[in-house]
Short mmCIF file of C-alpha atoms and ligand atoms in Angstrom, two decimals:
data_model
loop_
_atom_site.label_atom_id
_atom_site.label_comp_id
_atom_site.label_asym_id
_atom_site.label_seq_id
_atom_site.Cartn_x
_atom_site.Cartn_y
_atom_site.Cartn_z
CA UNK A 1011 64.00 61.29 91.66
CA UNK A 1012 61.09 63.26 90.23
CA UNK A 1013 61.73 66.80 89.08
CA UNK A 1014 59.50 68.18 91.91
CA UNK A 1015 61.98 67.02 94.51
CA UNK A 1016 64.94 68.85 92.95
CA UNK A 1017 65.61 71.96 95.07
CA UNK A 1018 66.00 75.35 93.40
CA UNK A 1019 69.67 75.50 94.24
CA UNK A 1020 70.29 72.56 91.83
CA UNK A 1021 68.51 74.07 88.88
CA UNK A 1022 70.79 75.52 86.19
CA UNK A 1023 71.44 79.17 86.98
CA UNK A 1024 74.09 81.86 87.12
CA UNK A 1025 76.34 81.21 90.21
CA UNK A 1026 77.17 84.95 90.38
CA UNK A 1027 73.59 85.81 91.31
CA UNK A 1028 72.48 82.55 92.96
CA UNK A 1029 73.05 83.86 96.52
CA UNK A 1030 73.36 87.28 98.22
CA UNK A 1031 76.18 89.57 97.03
CA UNK A 1032 77.99 92.35 98.85
CA UNK A 1033 77.65 95.01 100.08
CA UNK A 1034 76.24 93.64 103.33
CA UNK A 1035 75.14 95.69 106.36
CA UNK A 1036 77.51 96.22 109.32
CA UNK A 1037 76.59 93.59 111.86
CA UNK A 1038 78.98 93.26 114.77
CA UNK A 1039 78.14 90.50 117.23
CA UNK A 1040 80.12 88.83 119.99
CA UNK A 1041 82.00 85.53 119.61
CA UNK A 1042 81.16 82.72 118.96
CA UNK A 1043 78.26 84.24 116.95
CA UNK A 1044 74.63 83.40 116.30
CA UNK A 1045 73.31 82.67 112.75
CA UNK A 1046 70.06 84.50 113.48
CA UNK A 1047 71.92 87.76 114.09
CA UNK A 1048 73.32 87.61 110.58
CA UNK A 1049 71.84 89.73 107.76
CA UNK A 1050 71.14 88.02 105.43
CA UNK A 1051 70.81 84.68 107.28
CA UNK A 1052 73.06 82.01 105.79
CA UNK A 1053 71.72 79.02 103.91
CA UNK A 1054 72.90 75.77 105.52
CA UNK A 1055 70.58 73.59 103.47
CA UNK A 1056 67.70 73.63 105.94
CA UNK A 1057 65.24 73.94 103.07
CA UNK A 1058 67.53 73.16 100.18
CA UNK A 1059 69.61 70.05 100.77
CA UNK A 1060 68.19 66.78 99.46
CA UNK A 1061 70.03 63.53 100.21
CA UNK A 1062 70.31 60.33 98.22
CA UNK A 1063 71.33 57.84 100.89
CA UNK A 1064 75.08 58.07 100.29
CA UNK A 1065 75.91 57.79 104.04
CA UNK A 1066 73.37 55.23 105.07
CA UNK A 1067 74.18 53.57 108.39
CA UNK A 1068 77.20 55.78 109.06
CA UNK A 1069 77.94 57.49 112.38
CA UNK A 1070 79.48 60.96 112.25
CA UNK A 1071 80.94 63.39 114.78
CA UNK A 1072 81.15 67.03 113.68
CA UNK A 1073 82.78 69.78 115.73
CA UNK A 1074 81.33 73.25 115.33
CA UNK A 1075 78.10 71.57 114.17
CA UNK A 1076 75.75 74.24 115.41
CA UNK A 1077 76.42 76.83 112.71
CA UNK A 1078 78.12 77.58 109.45
CA UNK A 1079 79.96 74.93 107.53
CA UNK A 1080 79.59 72.31 110.33
CA UNK A 1081 75.80 72.87 110.49
CA UNK A 1082 75.58 72.41 106.72
CA UNK A 1083 77.56 69.18 106.95
CA UNK A 1084 75.37 67.94 109.79
CA UNK A 1085 72.15 68.58 107.87
CA UNK A 1086 73.57 66.96 104.73
CA UNK A 1087 74.97 63.91 106.56
CA UNK A 1088 71.62 63.28 108.29
CA UNK A 1089 69.71 63.57 104.99
CA UNK A 1090 72.23 61.16 103.42
CA UNK A 1091 71.34 58.63 106.14
CA UNK A 1092 73.93 59.13 108.86
CA UNK A 1093 73.44 59.43 112.63
CA UNK A 1094 75.18 62.61 113.73
CA UNK A 1095 76.77 63.91 116.93
CA UNK A 1096 77.61 67.58 117.10
CA UNK A 1097 79.90 69.51 119.39
CA UNK A 1098 79.65 73.26 120.01
CA UNK A 1099 80.18 75.78 122.83
CA UNK A 1100 77.55 75.83 125.59
CA UNK A 1101 76.59 79.41 124.63
CA UNK A 1102 75.55 78.11 121.16
CA UNK A 1103 72.81 75.88 122.55
CA UNK A 1104 69.99 77.57 120.60
CA UNK A 1105 71.66 77.15 117.16
CA UNK A 1106 72.62 73.58 118.17
CA UNK A 1107 69.05 72.66 119.19
CA UNK A 1108 67.88 73.58 115.72
CA UNK A 1109 70.45 71.27 114.15
CA UNK A 1110 69.46 68.45 116.52
CA UNK A 1111 65.86 68.83 115.40
CA UNK A 1112 66.83 68.91 111.72
CA UNK A 1113 68.83 65.66 112.15
CA UNK A 1114 65.89 64.03 113.91
CA UNK A 1115 63.47 65.30 111.26
CA UNK A 1116 65.63 63.46 108.72
CA UNK A 1117 64.88 60.27 110.66
CA UNK A 1118 68.36 59.95 112.16
CA UNK A 1119 69.80 59.79 115.65
CA UNK A 1120 71.10 63.15 116.89
CA UNK A 1121 73.56 63.59 119.76
CA UNK A 1122 74.43 66.97 121.32
CA UNK A 1123 77.71 67.23 123.16
CA UNK A 1124 78.44 70.83 124.17
CA UNK A 1125 81.87 71.74 125.57
CA UNK A 1126 85.11 73.60 125.06
CA UNK A 1127 87.57 71.72 122.84
CA UNK A 1128 90.49 73.84 123.95
CA UNK A 1129 90.72 71.35 126.90
CA UNK A 1130 92.32 67.92 126.22
CA UNK A 1131 90.15 66.17 128.83
CA UNK A 1132 86.99 67.44 127.20
CA UNK A 1133 88.18 66.33 123.77
CA UNK A 1134 88.54 62.77 125.10
CA UNK A 1135 85.10 62.93 126.74
CA UNK A 1136 83.65 64.20 123.50
CA UNK A 1137 84.90 61.31 121.47
CA UNK A 1138 83.99 58.71 124.12
CA UNK A 1139 80.51 60.23 124.45
CA UNK A 1140 79.96 60.28 120.70
CA UNK A 1141 81.13 56.67 120.32
CA UNK A 1142 78.94 55.50 123.19
CA UNK A 1143 75.85 57.34 122.04
CA UNK A 1144 76.18 56.56 118.34
CA UNK A 1145 77.40 53.01 118.89
CA UNK A 1146 80.64 53.60 116.94
CA UNK A 1147 82.25 56.17 114.67
CA UNK A 1148 82.78 56.21 110.90
CA UNK A 1149 83.20 59.88 110.05
CA UNK A 1150 85.08 62.54 112.02
CA UNK A 1151 84.78 66.15 110.89
CA UNK A 1152 87.26 68.43 112.68
CA UNK A 1153 85.61 71.68 111.74
CA UNK A 1154 85.42 73.96 114.81
CA UNK A 1155 87.65 76.97 114.53
CA UNK A 1156 88.51 80.28 116.10
CA UNK A 1157 89.41 83.34 114.04
CA UNK A 1158 90.08 86.83 115.42
CA UNK A 1159 91.56 89.50 113.15
CA UNK A 1160 94.27 91.82 114.45
CA UNK A 1161 95.82 94.53 112.31
CA UNK A 1162 99.27 94.19 113.89
CA UNK A 1163 101.37 91.49 115.53
CA UNK A 1164 101.74 94.09 118.32
CA UNK A 1165 98.02 93.72 119.06
CA UNK A 1166 98.12 89.95 118.99
CA UNK A 1167 98.22 88.78 122.65
CA UNK A 1168 99.79 85.56 123.82
CA UNK A 1169 96.35 84.61 125.14
CA UNK A 1170 94.78 84.93 121.67
CA UNK A 1171 97.68 83.21 119.92
CA UNK A 1172 97.48 80.34 122.43
CA UNK A 1173 93.70 79.95 122.21
CA UNK A 1174 93.68 80.03 118.40
CA UNK A 1175 96.25 77.21 118.38
CA UNK A 1176 94.38 75.29 121.11
CA UNK A 1177 91.07 75.32 119.21
CA UNK A 1178 92.33 74.97 115.69
CA UNK A 1179 95.38 72.74 116.10
CA UNK A 1180 95.64 71.05 119.53
CA UNK A 1181 91.97 70.08 119.59
CA UNK A 1182 92.25 68.51 116.16
CA UNK A 1183 95.20 66.48 117.46
CA UNK A 1184 93.46 65.48 120.68
CA UNK A 1185 90.12 64.61 119.05
CA UNK A 1186 91.69 62.64 116.24
CA UNK A 1187 93.95 60.74 118.62
CA UNK A 1188 90.98 59.80 120.80
CA UNK A 1189 88.89 58.80 117.77
CA UNK A 1190 91.45 56.68 115.88
CA UNK A 1191 91.14 53.53 118.02
CA UNK A 1192 87.42 53.49 117.23
CA UNK A 1193 87.76 53.84 113.42
CA UNK A 1194 87.48 50.82 111.13
CA UNK A 1195 88.45 50.43 107.48
CA UNK A 1196 86.20 52.69 105.40
CA UNK A 1197 86.19 55.40 108.05
CA UNK A 1198 87.10 58.95 107.01
CA UNK A 1199 88.44 62.07 108.70
CA UNK A 1200 87.76 65.50 107.22
CA UNK A 1201 89.51 68.59 108.52
CA UNK A 1202 88.41 72.14 107.73
CA UNK A 1203 91.45 74.11 106.57
CA UNK A 1204 91.18 77.37 104.61
CA UNK A 1205 92.58 79.35 101.70
CA UNK A 1206 94.46 81.04 104.57
CA UNK A 1207 96.53 77.84 104.80
CA UNK A 1208 98.55 78.97 101.79
CA UNK A 1209 97.41 82.52 101.06
CA UNK A 1210 97.53 84.16 104.48
CA UNK A 1211 95.96 87.62 105.05
CA UNK A 1212 97.88 90.28 106.91
CA UNK A 1213 95.30 90.52 109.70
CA UNK A 1214 95.02 86.76 110.35
CA UNK A 1215 98.59 86.05 111.42
CA UNK A 1216 97.80 83.45 114.06
CA UNK A 1217 94.73 81.96 112.35
CA UNK A 1218 96.45 81.46 108.99
CA UNK A 1219 99.36 79.62 110.67
CA UNK A 1220 96.90 77.23 112.30
CA UNK A 1221 95.27 76.54 108.97
CA UNK A 1222 98.73 75.75 107.45
CA UNK A 1223 99.20 73.30 110.34
CA UNK A 1224 95.91 71.59 109.43
CA UNK A 1225 97.10 70.99 105.87
CA UNK A 1226 100.30 69.43 107.10
CA UNK A 1227 98.52 67.37 109.77
CA UNK A 1228 96.09 66.07 107.10
CA UNK A 1229 98.86 64.95 104.74
CA UNK A 1230 100.95 63.27 107.44
CA UNK A 1231 98.04 61.49 109.02
CA UNK A 1232 96.71 60.30 105.66
CA UNK A 1233 100.02 58.52 105.05
CA UNK A 1234 100.06 57.10 108.56
CA UNK A 1235 96.54 55.60 108.62
CA UNK A 1236 96.17 54.52 104.99
CA UNK A 1237 97.23 50.99 105.91
CA UNK A 1238 94.27 50.82 108.31
CA UNK A 1239 91.91 51.67 105.42
CA UNK A 1240 91.15 55.08 106.84
CA UNK A 1241 91.17 58.19 104.61
CA UNK A 1242 92.04 61.69 105.72
CA UNK A 1243 91.35 64.84 103.71
CA UNK A 1244 90.92 68.56 104.22
CA UNK A 1245 88.54 71.12 102.78
CA UNK A 1246 89.98 74.58 102.20
CA UNK A 1247 87.10 77.07 101.97
CA UNK A 1248 87.42 80.61 100.72
CA UNK A 1249 85.09 83.26 102.14
CA UNK A 1250 81.89 81.68 103.49
CA UNK A 1251 78.99 83.58 104.98
CA UNK A 1252 79.11 82.34 108.56
CA UNK A 1253 78.93 83.74 112.10
CA UNK A 1254 82.71 83.37 112.43
CA UNK A 1255 83.22 86.50 110.33
CA UNK A 1256 81.01 89.22 111.87
CA UNK A 1257 81.81 87.99 115.44
CA UNK A 1258 85.47 89.19 115.27
CA UNK A 1259 86.79 87.12 112.39
CA UNK A 1260 86.96 90.16 110.14
CA UNK A 1261 86.71 93.95 110.71
CA UNK A 1262 83.20 95.19 109.85
CA UNK A 1263 84.43 96.95 106.67
CA UNK A 1264 85.56 93.55 105.39
CA UNK A 1265 82.30 91.91 106.43
CA UNK A 1266 80.47 94.52 104.32
CA UNK A 1267 82.51 93.54 101.27
CA UNK A 1268 82.85 89.86 102.16
CA UNK A 1269 83.41 87.71 99.07
CA UNK A 1270 83.66 90.69 96.72
CA UNK A 1271 87.24 89.89 95.75
CA UNK A 1272 86.45 86.37 94.53
CA UNK A 1273 85.89 85.64 90.86
CA UNK A 1274 82.23 84.93 91.70
CA UNK A 1275 82.05 88.29 93.56
CA UNK A 1276 80.12 86.95 96.58
CA UNK A 1277 80.70 84.76 99.64
CA UNK A 1278 79.83 81.12 99.53
CA UNK A 1279 76.82 79.90 101.48
CA UNK A 1280 77.48 77.02 103.89
CA UNK A 1281 75.23 74.67 101.85
CA UNK A 1282 77.60 75.08 98.90
CA UNK A 1283 80.20 73.20 100.98
CA UNK A 1284 77.84 70.30 101.71
CA UNK A 1285 78.48 68.29 98.52
CA UNK A 1286 82.24 68.24 99.20
CA UNK A 1287 81.85 67.15 102.83
CA UNK A 1288 79.46 64.39 101.68
CA UNK A 1289 81.83 63.30 98.95
CA UNK A 1290 84.80 63.06 101.26
CA UNK A 1291 82.75 61.21 103.91
CA UNK A 1292 81.25 58.69 101.51
CA UNK A 1293 82.69 55.73 99.70
CA UNK A 1294 82.49 57.72 96.45
CA UNK A 1295 85.82 59.22 97.39
CA UNK A 1296 87.46 55.79 97.88
CA UNK A 1297 90.68 56.83 96.05
CA UNK A 1298 90.93 60.34 97.56
CA UNK A 1299 93.18 60.69 100.62
CA UNK A 1300 95.75 63.24 101.80
CA UNK A 1301 94.14 65.88 99.62
CA UNK A 1302 93.19 69.46 100.30
CA UNK A 1303 90.17 70.44 98.27
CA UNK A 1304 89.47 74.06 97.66
CA UNK A 1305 86.01 75.62 97.50
CA UNK A 1306 86.65 79.26 97.03
CA UNK A 1307 84.53 80.98 94.37
CA UNK A 1308 87.77 81.47 92.50
CA UNK A 1309 89.11 83.30 95.50
CA UNK A 1310 91.63 86.03 96.04
CA UNK A 1311 93.00 86.58 99.56
CA UNK A 1312 90.37 88.27 101.72
P1 LIG B 1029 81.10 79.09 112.67
O1 LIG B 1029 81.38 80.17 113.64
O2 LIG B 1029 79.71 78.88 112.26
O3 LIG B 1029 81.72 77.72 113.19
C1 LIG B 1029 82.83 77.66 113.99
C2 LIG B 1029 82.44 76.85 115.22
O4 LIG B 1029 83.61 76.54 115.97
C3 LIG B 1029 81.51 77.56 116.18
O5 LIG B 1029 80.15 77.37 115.85
C4 LIG B 1029 81.84 76.89 117.52
O6 LIG B 1029 80.90 75.91 117.79
C5 LIG B 1029 83.18 76.22 117.28
N1 LIG B 1029 84.14 76.57 118.28
C6 LIG B 1029 84.94 77.67 118.34
N2 LIG B 1029 85.64 77.64 119.49
C7 LIG B 1029 85.35 76.51 120.12
C8 LIG B 1029 85.77 75.89 121.34
N3 LIG B 1029 86.68 76.49 122.14
N4 LIG B 1029 85.22 74.71 121.71
C9 LIG B 1029 84.28 74.14 120.94
N5 LIG B 1029 83.85 74.64 119.76
C10 LIG B 1029 84.38 75.83 119.34
O7 LIG B 1029 82.02 79.47 111.38
P2 LIG B 1029 82.45 78.60 110.10
O8 LIG B 1029 82.94 79.59 109.16
O9 LIG B 1029 81.42 77.64 109.68
O10 LIG B 1029 83.69 77.79 110.67
C11 LIG B 1029 83.88 76.42 110.48
C12 LIG B 1029 85.31 76.16 110.03
O11 LIG B 1029 85.48 76.75 108.72
C13 LIG B 1029 86.38 76.77 110.92
O12 LIG B 1029 87.43 75.88 111.09
C14 LIG B 1029 86.86 77.97 110.08
O13 LIG B 1029 88.21 78.30 110.40
C15 LIG B 1029 86.72 77.38 108.69
N6 LIG B 1029 86.75 78.33 107.59
C16 LIG B 1029 85.78 79.27 107.50
C17 LIG B 1029 85.81 80.17 106.43
C18 LIG B 1029 84.79 81.25 106.29
O14 LIG B 1029 84.96 82.15 105.49
N7 LIG B 1029 83.67 81.21 107.04
C19 LIG B 1029 86.82 80.08 105.48
C20 LIG B 1029 87.77 79.10 105.61
C21 LIG B 1029 87.73 78.23 106.67
MG1 LIG B 1030 78.41 78.59 116.08
#
């Protein structure tokens, strides 16, 4: 690779000042959130991720692929040579269309499958649709998630508790179960957990529990499917600058200071997750399974 093709984000520089730092403006928006309503807009690698063919010929399904960490993974996977199907909520069509175009611009096949993964029947249709359109499946990224902060357990409704578990835990079970019969040796499953899995915040009582479930699910399943040559890992991000946070994931005061309590004193940008999702999807991680890999900026609970 010539030096001209190395993006700025890979030049040697101070990670403290590489990306925007708090304080950020107040920016309430409704769930599930739109990246273009964020100030500053997150970096998902649109201009800055350069691939090296590490996923050539692979077929990937990514939930929550329209925005945030899933969008960054989708862009990176396509530029590494994979065909990519993304799932998202119908209301996120605009963000999703941009990702579809970015995948196509990378010369790869892009498949859009909108729908609500809190329904088991849709989860089955999602996997069947992705397998049919892609012609198989090698990489499953269970990344969609719901997070709604509540100061007190007394404010946490059964409806919220149930929906958080449906999206973050049940859907992961349903989608993985539907996908497994299609996976061959060399396939990988990557689940998005969180620092909340083991360092839960007071206002994320339901969400943090679901993220602990994801760690446990990842470790059990990795043991179960190792004999099939399938690897299963989780990524546990700290505070990342995504639409999840200003759309109800955090109170606005915390959005304004988002990332300030990490050692690097800023939130991560979605593109900073991309190398880890690529590593875990690719054969470079051939001896890594059942692991939970942190990417936290040296985080403290947020
Ligand atoms: P995001 O809002 O950009 O992505 C989450 C996506 O989940 C949404 O785009 C939406 O498409 C999807 N989703 C939510 N409910 C759904 C439903 N019922 N059906 C289908 N899709 C649904 O935010 P993100 O931060 O990139 O989140 C991705 C993952 O990262 C989530 O699992 C989240 O818990 C996890 N995570 C985020 C952070 C952070 O600070 N941003 C930290 C740790 C973990
Ligand atoms: Mg979204």
